[in-house]
Short mmCIF file of C-alpha atoms and ligand atoms in Angstrom, two decimals:
data_model
loop_
_atom_site.label_atom_id
_atom_site.label_comp_id
_atom_site.label_asym_id
_atom_site.label_seq_id
_atom_site.Cartn_x
_atom_site.Cartn_y
_atom_site.Cartn_z
CA UNK B 212 0.00 0.00 0.00
CA UNK B 213 1.41 3.40 -0.96
CA UNK B 214 1.80 6.22 1.54
CA UNK B 215 -1.19 8.05 -0.01
CA UNK B 216 -3.32 4.91 -0.05
CA UNK B 217 -2.73 4.47 3.67
CA UNK B 218 -3.76 8.08 4.35
CA UNK B 219 -6.90 7.68 2.25
CA UNK B 220 -7.70 4.46 4.11
CA UNK B 221 -7.13 6.14 7.49
CA UNK B 222 -9.77 8.74 6.54
CA UNK B 223 -12.16 6.08 5.22
CA UNK B 224 -11.90 7.54 1.72
CA UNK B 225 -10.68 4.55 -0.29
CA UNK B 226 -14.03 4.07 -2.01
CA UNK B 227 -14.36 7.76 -2.88
CA UNK B 228 -10.75 7.88 -4.10
CA UNK B 229 -11.43 4.89 -6.36
CA UNK B 230 -14.36 6.77 -7.88
CA UNK B 231 -12.29 9.96 -8.29
CA UNK B 232 -9.45 8.11 -10.01
CA UNK B 233 -11.98 6.19 -12.11
CA UNK B 234 -13.66 9.46 -13.19
CA UNK B 235 -16.96 8.36 -11.69
CA UNK B 236 -19.60 10.73 -10.35
CA UNK B 237 -19.80 11.24 -6.59
CA UNK B 238 -23.13 10.99 -4.81
CA UNK B 239 -24.55 13.62 -2.48
CA UNK B 240 -23.81 11.34 0.48
CA UNK B 241 -20.18 11.06 -0.61
CA UNK B 242 -19.89 14.84 -0.96
CA UNK B 243 -21.26 15.18 2.56
CA UNK B 244 -18.68 12.69 3.82
CA UNK B 245 -15.97 14.83 2.23
CA UNK B 246 -17.20 17.84 4.21
CA UNK B 247 -16.46 15.84 7.38
CA UNK B 248 -12.81 15.27 6.43
CA UNK B 249 -10.49 17.44 8.51
CA UNK B 250 -7.33 16.67 6.56
CA UNK B 251 -7.38 19.44 3.97
CA UNK B 252 -4.44 18.02 2.08
CA UNK B 253 -6.27 14.76 1.39
CA UNK B 254 -9.11 16.74 -0.16
CA UNK B 255 -6.59 18.80 -2.11
CA UNK B 256 -4.85 15.66 -3.34
CA UNK B 257 -8.10 14.27 -4.71
CA UNK B 258 -9.36 17.58 -6.13
CA UNK B 259 -6.00 18.23 -7.75
CA UNK B 260 -6.26 14.92 -9.55
CA UNK B 261 -9.54 16.02 -11.16
CA UNK B 262 -8.19 19.51 -11.82
CA UNK B 263 -5.17 18.13 -13.68
CA UNK B 264 -7.22 15.56 -15.57
CA UNK B 265 -9.44 18.33 -16.91
CA UNK B 266 -6.99 21.20 -17.32
CA UNK B 267 -3.49 19.81 -17.03
CA UNK B 268 -1.05 22.27 -15.54
CA UNK B 269 -2.70 25.34 -17.04
CA UNK B 270 -4.22 28.12 -14.93
CA UNK B 271 -6.16 30.83 -16.73
CA UNK B 272 -7.12 34.43 -16.06
CA UNK B 273 -9.02 37.10 -17.98
CA UNK B 274 -8.35 40.79 -18.59
CA UNK B 275 -11.63 42.29 -17.49
CA UNK B 276 -13.18 45.35 -15.89
CA UNK B 277 -15.97 45.33 -13.33
CA UNK B 278 -18.64 47.97 -13.69
CA UNK B 279 -21.72 48.60 -11.55
CA UNK B 280 -24.28 50.78 -13.27
CA UNK B 281 -26.35 51.44 -10.15
CA UNK B 282 -26.71 50.26 -6.56
CA UNK B 283 -30.35 51.32 -6.25
CA UNK B 284 -32.36 48.22 -5.44
CA UNK B 285 -35.91 47.39 -4.49
CA UNK B 286 -34.73 44.38 -2.45
CA UNK B 287 -32.85 44.38 0.87
CA UNK B 288 -30.96 41.11 0.96
CA UNK B 289 -29.72 40.65 4.51
CA UNK B 290 -26.14 39.86 3.39
CA UNK B 291 -25.85 42.84 1.03
CA UNK B 292 -23.83 45.97 1.82
CA UNK B 293 -23.88 47.25 -1.74
CA UNK B 294 -27.52 48.19 -2.34
CA UNK B 295 -29.37 51.36 -1.38
CA UNK B 296 -33.15 51.50 -1.31
CA UNK B 297 -34.71 53.98 -3.79
CA UNK B 298 -35.55 56.46 -0.97
CA UNK B 299 -32.10 56.11 0.66
CA UNK B 300 -30.10 58.90 -0.97
CA UNK B 301 -26.83 58.54 0.97
CA UNK B 302 -24.36 56.29 -0.81
CA UNK B 303 -26.61 55.85 -3.82
CA UNK B 304 -25.19 55.93 -7.35
CA UNK B 305 -26.46 55.48 -10.91
CA UNK B 306 -24.19 56.09 -13.88
CA UNK B 307 -25.28 57.06 -17.35
CA UNK B 308 -24.16 55.27 -20.50
CA UNK B 309 -21.61 57.96 -21.39
CA UNK B 310 -19.74 57.58 -18.12
CA UNK B 311 -19.79 53.77 -18.16
CA UNK B 312 -18.70 53.70 -21.80
CA UNK B 313 -15.88 56.13 -21.03
CA UNK B 314 -14.60 53.78 -18.32
CA UNK B 315 -14.99 50.76 -20.59
CA UNK B 316 -13.09 52.46 -23.43
CA UNK B 317 -10.23 53.42 -21.14
CA UNK B 318 -9.78 49.80 -20.06
CA UNK B 319 -10.42 48.47 -23.57
CA UNK B 320 -7.56 50.58 -24.89
CA UNK B 321 -5.38 48.90 -22.26
CA UNK B 322 -6.28 45.41 -23.39
CA UNK B 323 -9.35 44.15 -21.53
CA UNK B 324 -11.51 41.67 -23.41
CA UNK B 325 -14.55 41.71 -21.12
CA UNK B 326 -16.83 44.03 -19.19
CA UNK B 327 -18.41 42.33 -16.19
CA UNK B 328 -21.39 44.40 -15.12
CA UNK B 329 -24.13 43.97 -12.51
CA UNK B 330 -26.28 46.32 -10.49
CA UNK B 331 -29.24 46.57 -8.15
CA UNK B 332 -32.87 46.08 -9.17
CA UNK B 333 -33.55 49.69 -10.13
CA UNK B 334 -37.28 50.48 -10.14
CA UNK B 335 -37.22 53.31 -12.68
CA UNK B 336 -34.51 52.89 -15.32
CA UNK B 337 -36.26 52.00 -18.60
CA UNK B 338 -35.39 48.87 -20.53
CA UNK B 339 -33.82 51.06 -23.23
CA UNK B 340 -31.23 52.19 -20.63
CA UNK B 341 -29.82 48.65 -20.58
CA UNK B 342 -29.98 47.94 -24.31
CA UNK B 343 -28.55 51.36 -25.20
CA UNK B 344 -25.75 50.89 -22.67
CA UNK B 345 -24.73 47.55 -24.16
CA UNK B 346 -24.92 48.99 -27.68
CA UNK B 347 -22.76 51.89 -26.59
CA UNK B 348 -20.09 49.48 -25.27
CA UNK B 349 -20.17 47.57 -28.53
CA UNK B 350 -20.00 50.63 -30.76
CA UNK B 351 -17.10 52.12 -28.83
CA UNK B 352 -15.23 48.88 -28.15
CA UNK B 353 -16.12 46.53 -31.05
CA UNK B 354 -14.34 43.38 -29.84
CA UNK B 355 -15.33 43.70 -26.20
CA UNK B 356 -17.44 40.91 -24.70
CA UNK B 357 -20.21 42.05 -22.39
CA UNK B 358 -20.88 39.71 -19.50
CA UNK B 359 -23.68 41.27 -17.52
CA UNK B 360 -26.67 40.83 -15.22
CA UNK B 361 -27.49 38.16 -12.70
CA UNK B 362 -30.52 35.95 -13.24
CA UNK B 363 -32.23 38.11 -10.59
CA UNK B 364 -31.67 41.26 -12.65
CA UNK B 365 -32.93 39.48 -15.77
CA UNK B 366 -36.18 38.52 -14.02
CA UNK B 367 -36.55 42.09 -12.75
CA UNK B 368 -36.02 43.50 -16.24
CA UNK B 369 -38.42 41.01 -17.79
CA UNK B 370 -41.22 41.15 -15.24
CA UNK B 371 -41.17 44.73 -13.95
CA UNK B 372 -39.40 46.84 -16.57
CA UNK B 373 -39.80 45.38 -20.08
CA UNK B 374 -42.90 43.40 -19.09
CA UNK B 375 -41.96 40.65 -21.51
CA UNK B 376 -41.27 36.91 -21.14
CA UNK B 377 -37.79 35.91 -19.95
CA UNK B 378 -36.82 34.49 -23.33
CA UNK B 379 -37.85 37.61 -25.24
CA UNK B 380 -36.04 39.84 -22.75
CA UNK B 381 -32.87 37.79 -23.13
CA UNK B 382 -33.19 37.90 -26.91
CA UNK B 383 -33.49 41.69 -26.88
CA UNK B 384 -30.43 41.97 -24.64
CA UNK B 385 -28.52 39.59 -26.90
CA UNK B 386 -29.52 41.61 -29.95
CA UNK B 387 -28.09 44.67 -28.19
CA UNK B 388 -24.80 42.80 -27.70
CA UNK B 389 -25.01 40.84 -24.44
CA UNK B 390 -22.55 37.93 -24.65
CA UNK B 391 -22.86 36.14 -21.31
CA UNK B 392 -24.83 36.19 -18.08
CA UNK B 393 -23.02 36.46 -14.77
CA UNK B 394 -23.56 33.80 -12.12
CA UNK B 395 -24.64 36.01 -9.24
CA UNK B 396 -27.87 35.82 -7.27
CA UNK B 397 -27.67 32.06 -6.74
CA UNK B 398 -26.51 32.44 -3.10
CA UNK B 399 -27.61 29.11 -1.53
CA UNK B 400 -30.63 27.59 -3.22
CA UNK B 401 -32.39 26.14 -0.19
CA UNK B 402 -35.61 28.14 0.44
CA UNK B 403 -35.19 28.34 4.23
CA UNK B 404 -31.65 29.66 3.85
CA UNK B 405 -32.87 32.17 1.25
CA UNK B 406 -35.50 33.37 3.69
CA UNK B 407 -32.76 34.12 6.23
CA UNK B 408 -30.22 35.77 3.94
CA UNK B 409 -32.19 37.26 1.01
CA UNK B 410 -35.89 37.31 1.84
CA UNK B 411 -38.04 38.14 -1.18
CA UNK B 412 -35.41 37.21 -3.72
CA UNK B 413 -36.26 34.84 -6.54
CA UNK B 414 -36.28 31.11 -5.78
CA UNK B 415 -33.77 28.52 -6.94
CA UNK B 416 -36.18 27.40 -9.63
CA UNK B 417 -36.56 30.95 -10.90
CA UNK B 418 -32.78 31.49 -10.95
CA UNK B 419 -32.19 28.20 -12.74
CA UNK B 420 -34.94 28.90 -15.27
CA UNK B 421 -33.18 32.06 -16.48
CA UNK B 422 -29.90 30.20 -17.02
CA UNK B 423 -31.72 27.27 -18.62
CA UNK B 424 -33.40 29.65 -21.08
CA UNK B 425 -30.10 31.40 -21.86
CA UNK B 426 -28.36 28.08 -22.40
CA UNK B 427 -31.20 26.88 -24.63
CA UNK B 428 -30.54 29.96 -26.77
CA UNK B 429 -27.05 28.52 -27.31
CA UNK B 430 -25.34 30.86 -24.84
CA UNK B 431 -23.06 30.35 -21.84
CA UNK B 432 -22.96 31.65 -18.29
CA UNK B 433 -21.17 31.12 -15.00
CA UNK B 434 -22.72 30.15 -11.69
CA UNK B 435 -21.88 30.97 -8.09
CA UNK B 436 -22.29 29.81 -4.51
CA UNK B 437 -22.35 32.26 -1.59
CA UNK B 438 -21.31 30.19 1.43
CA UNK B 439 -20.26 30.77 5.02
CA UNK B 440 -23.40 32.31 6.57
CA UNK B 441 -26.31 30.25 7.94
CA UNK B 442 -26.16 27.29 5.59
CA UNK B 443 -25.16 23.73 6.50
CA UNK B 444 -22.91 21.51 4.44
CA UNK B 445 -26.06 19.65 3.31
CA UNK B 446 -27.35 22.94 1.89
CA UNK B 447 -24.10 23.36 -0.02
CA UNK B 448 -24.35 19.88 -1.49
CA UNK B 449 -27.97 20.53 -2.43
CA UNK B 450 -26.86 23.75 -4.15
CA UNK B 451 -24.14 21.94 -6.09
CA UNK B 452 -26.55 19.15 -7.04
CA UNK B 453 -29.01 21.59 -8.61
CA UNK B 454 -26.20 23.18 -10.61
CA UNK B 455 -24.90 19.78 -11.70
CA UNK B 456 -28.39 18.75 -12.79
CA UNK B 457 -28.85 21.84 -14.94
CA UNK B 458 -25.38 21.32 -16.40
CA UNK B 459 -26.35 17.75 -17.34
CA UNK B 460 -29.33 19.21 -19.13
CA UNK B 461 -27.76 22.18 -20.95
CA UNK B 462 -23.93 22.05 -20.67
CA UNK B 463 -24.15 25.84 -20.60
CA UNK B 464 -22.12 26.68 -17.49
CA UNK B 465 -18.51 27.57 -18.13
CA UNK B 466 -17.44 27.54 -14.47
CA UNK B 467 -18.45 27.65 -10.83
CA UNK B 468 -17.25 30.72 -8.92
CA UNK B 469 -17.76 30.13 -5.18
CA UNK B 470 -17.27 32.97 -2.69
CA UNK B 471 -17.67 33.47 1.03
CA UNK B 472 -20.07 35.84 2.75
CA UNK B 473 -18.37 39.11 3.73
CA UNK B 474 -19.70 40.29 7.08
CA UNK B 475 -19.33 44.07 7.33
CA UNK B 476 -22.02 46.73 6.91
CA UNK B 477 -24.91 44.33 6.52
CA UNK B 478 -27.61 42.71 8.64
CA UNK B 479 -25.66 39.46 9.11
CA UNK B 480 -22.45 41.03 10.43
CA UNK B 481 -22.65 39.00 13.64
CA UNK B 482 -21.84 35.85 11.66
CA UNK B 483 -18.23 36.69 10.84
CA UNK B 484 -16.27 35.32 7.91
CA UNK B 485 -15.34 31.69 7.35
CA UNK B 486 -11.71 30.58 7.57
CA UNK B 487 -9.18 29.95 4.81
CA UNK B 488 -9.53 26.24 5.65
CA UNK B 489 -13.22 26.45 4.82
CA UNK B 490 -12.56 28.33 1.58
CA UNK B 491 -10.15 25.66 0.34
CA UNK B 492 -12.30 22.77 1.54
CA UNK B 493 -15.31 24.17 -0.30
CA UNK B 494 -13.37 24.69 -3.52
CA UNK B 495 -11.90 21.18 -3.39
CA UNK B 496 -15.28 19.53 -2.78
CA UNK B 497 -16.92 21.57 -5.53
CA UNK B 498 -14.19 20.35 -7.90
CA UNK B 499 -14.76 16.76 -6.88
CA UNK B 500 -18.56 16.85 -7.04
CA UNK B 501 -19.08 18.88 -10.23
CA UNK B 502 -17.78 16.27 -12.64
CA UNK B 503 -19.56 17.93 -15.57
CA UNK B 504 -17.95 21.35 -15.01
CA UNK B 505 -14.73 22.10 -16.86
CA UNK B 506 -13.58 24.92 -14.60
CA UNK B 507 -13.55 26.06 -10.98
CA UNK B 508 -12.62 29.70 -10.49
CA UNK B 509 -10.97 31.11 -7.36
CA UNK B 510 -12.47 34.53 -6.77
CA UNK B 511 -9.41 36.34 -5.44
CA UNK B 512 -11.53 39.40 -4.56
CA UNK B 513 -12.98 37.24 -1.79
CA UNK B 514 -10.05 34.93 -1.06
CA UNK B 515 -7.18 37.35 -1.54
CA UNK B 516 -4.60 36.53 -4.18
CA UNK B 517 -2.30 34.56 -1.82
CA UNK B 518 -5.07 32.11 -0.91
CA UNK B 519 -6.36 31.99 -4.49
CA UNK B 520 -2.82 30.99 -5.43
CA UNK B 521 -2.88 28.12 -2.92
CA UNK B 522 -6.29 27.13 -4.29
CA UNK B 523 -4.57 26.27 -7.57
CA UNK B 524 -3.57 23.05 -5.77
CA UNK B 525 -7.06 22.47 -4.35
CA UNK B 526 -9.08 21.99 -7.52
CA UNK B 527 -8.95 25.49 -8.99
CA UNK B 528 -7.75 26.13 -12.53
CA UNK B 529 -8.75 29.77 -13.02
CA UNK B 530 -7.92 32.98 -11.14
CA UNK B 531 -10.73 35.09 -12.59
CA UNK B 532 -9.36 38.40 -13.78
CA UNK B 533 -7.86 41.81 -13.42
CA UNK B 534 -11.31 43.20 -12.35
CA UNK B 535 -9.84 46.61 -11.58
CA UNK B 536 -12.63 48.28 -9.57
CA UNK B 537 -14.72 45.83 -7.55
CA UNK B 538 -17.34 47.42 -5.29
CA UNK B 539 -19.75 44.78 -3.98
CA UNK B 540 -17.34 42.81 -1.76
CA UNK B 541 -15.43 45.91 -0.71
CA UNK B 542 -18.57 47.64 0.52
CA UNK B 543 -19.04 44.53 2.71
CA UNK B 544 -15.57 44.86 4.21
CA UNK B 545 -13.30 42.89 1.89
CA UNK B 546 -9.67 43.92 2.50
CA UNK B 547 -8.31 42.58 -0.78
CA UNK B 548 -7.16 44.93 -3.56
CA UNK B 549 -9.86 46.10 -5.99
CA UNK B 550 -7.89 45.02 -9.02
CA UNK B 551 -4.87 42.95 -10.04
CA UNK B 552 -2.23 43.46 -12.67
CA UNK B 553 -1.52 40.78 -15.24
CA UNK B 554 1.99 40.53 -13.85
CA UNK B 555 0.63 39.76 -10.35
CA UNK B 556 -1.77 37.11 -11.64
CA UNK B 557 0.89 35.45 -13.76
CA UNK B 558 3.44 35.57 -10.96
CA UNK B 559 0.99 33.92 -8.57
CA UNK B 560 0.25 31.19 -11.10
CA UNK B 561 3.90 30.51 -11.90
CA UNK B 562 4.90 30.42 -8.24
CA UNK B 563 2.27 27.73 -7.72
CA UNK B 564 3.94 25.66 -10.43
CA UNK B 565 1.23 26.26 -13.02
CA UNK B 566 1.35 27.73 -16.51
CA UNK B 567 -0.56 31.02 -16.91
CA UNK B 568 -2.70 31.55 -19.99
CA UNK B 569 -5.05 34.41 -20.74
CA UNK B 570 -8.62 33.30 -21.49
CA UNK B 571 -11.74 34.89 -22.92
CA UNK B 572 -15.26 35.18 -21.46
CA UNK B 573 -16.01 31.58 -22.44
CA UNK B 574 -12.89 30.18 -20.76
CA UNK B 575 -11.23 29.57 -24.14
CA UNK B 576 -7.47 30.03 -24.06
CA UNK B 577 -6.30 33.06 -26.03
CA UNK B 578 -2.64 32.24 -26.44
CA UNK B 579 -0.01 29.61 -25.99
CA UNK B 580 1.96 29.23 -22.78
CA UNK B 581 4.63 31.93 -22.58
CA UNK B 582 8.16 31.48 -21.28
CA UNK B 583 8.61 32.60 -17.67
CA UNK B 584 9.40 36.32 -17.40
CA UNK B 585 7.37 37.31 -20.46
CA UNK B 586 4.31 38.45 -18.57
CA UNK B 587 2.90 41.33 -20.62
CA UNK B 588 0.31 40.18 -23.18
CA UNK B 589 0.74 41.60 -26.66
CA UNK B 590 -1.31 44.75 -27.11
CA UNK B 591 -0.96 45.81 -23.48
CA UNK B 592 0.84 48.99 -22.57
CA UNK B 593 3.69 48.67 -20.11
CA UNK B 594 2.44 51.68 -18.20
CA UNK B 595 -1.29 50.92 -18.21
CA UNK B 596 -3.18 50.17 -15.01
CA UNK B 597 -3.71 46.57 -16.05
CA UNK B 598 -0.05 45.66 -16.24
S1 SF4 L 212 -27.83 41.31 -3.38
FE1 SF4 L 212 -28.57 42.21 -5.30
S2 SF4 L 212 -30.80 41.98 -5.19
FE2 SF4 L 212 -30.06 41.74 -3.10
S3 SF4 L 212 -30.14 43.80 -2.20
FE3 SF4 L 212 -28.07 43.53 -3.01
S4 SF4 L 212 -28.18 44.43 -5.07
FE4 SF4 L 212 -30.31 44.06 -4.42
#
């Protein structure tokens, strides 16, 4: 028996390891057993096997810019520090298309390939605000991909603003230039958990229906999990199962992007933030359970780049992107930087023994592995904020 076999046996994981090495699907019960394992390195060993089977030694990142068009929102999710109610003037913002396009163009000229944009559920902005905004991005930055809106925003736009079916709303947004949906708003799917952390927000079924419709239109999206608040590990497995089931049906998810609840300036501040151990454990188990997902992304905005770097050995194969001006997590107390340079992302990947490659919105690799030391992508300025 090898050293690793004896460790797996000591943790009662021989049967699960056999399934992992045999590329067989894990059951919910097996995922729950993994959440009871206290030896993080055993989980990492198994998750890394799947990570390398699917993605070899490559770790990707994207040159992107985060934009938030408005934080005015008719909901008051208990975990949210970003939103302001329509009557709450202090701290409220709404940008017009000119300002958002100006910011997009600035970053586009420095090499970004994607705008990632979400906002609150604004009660008054007309549907044309959203379509005109996307068109403005596309006219000004022709090759830019627009990844925007959570499934919750899409339902809001469809039901309250455009007053059209979900499919027609998505088609109109796609006609305007929308390339991908974001994965936000999923939180934890269990209805009792939703009642405690985001009362009034759309249900799991409603969230999944938007992504199903988008995928049926031939499009792709990401999905998320907001963990580390009131949920149990069974709730997390239930969440992953629903994502895995939709992926079986549509194959439309590019990646899972899990992130932990940030506890400042919101109604759940008493809960605190989960540990680094929990972050890595959750990423590793997601990698092991989601056999039909190609990619697991470490959201360094939540983890911090040092832990995201470690996560590259715990099932993760993607470090998200440059981001540049994140607001949502930072308004909830995140202490990480608001953006990363390409050089920092590539250095983190190389130090972890992986090969950095820039990707696009759909997780397709944009170039070949570069020799160490050559960290500036072609087309990027050496003085720009992104490098
Ligand atoms: S999480 Fe989204 S929907 Fe909920 S209050 Fe914040 S902005 Fe509004």
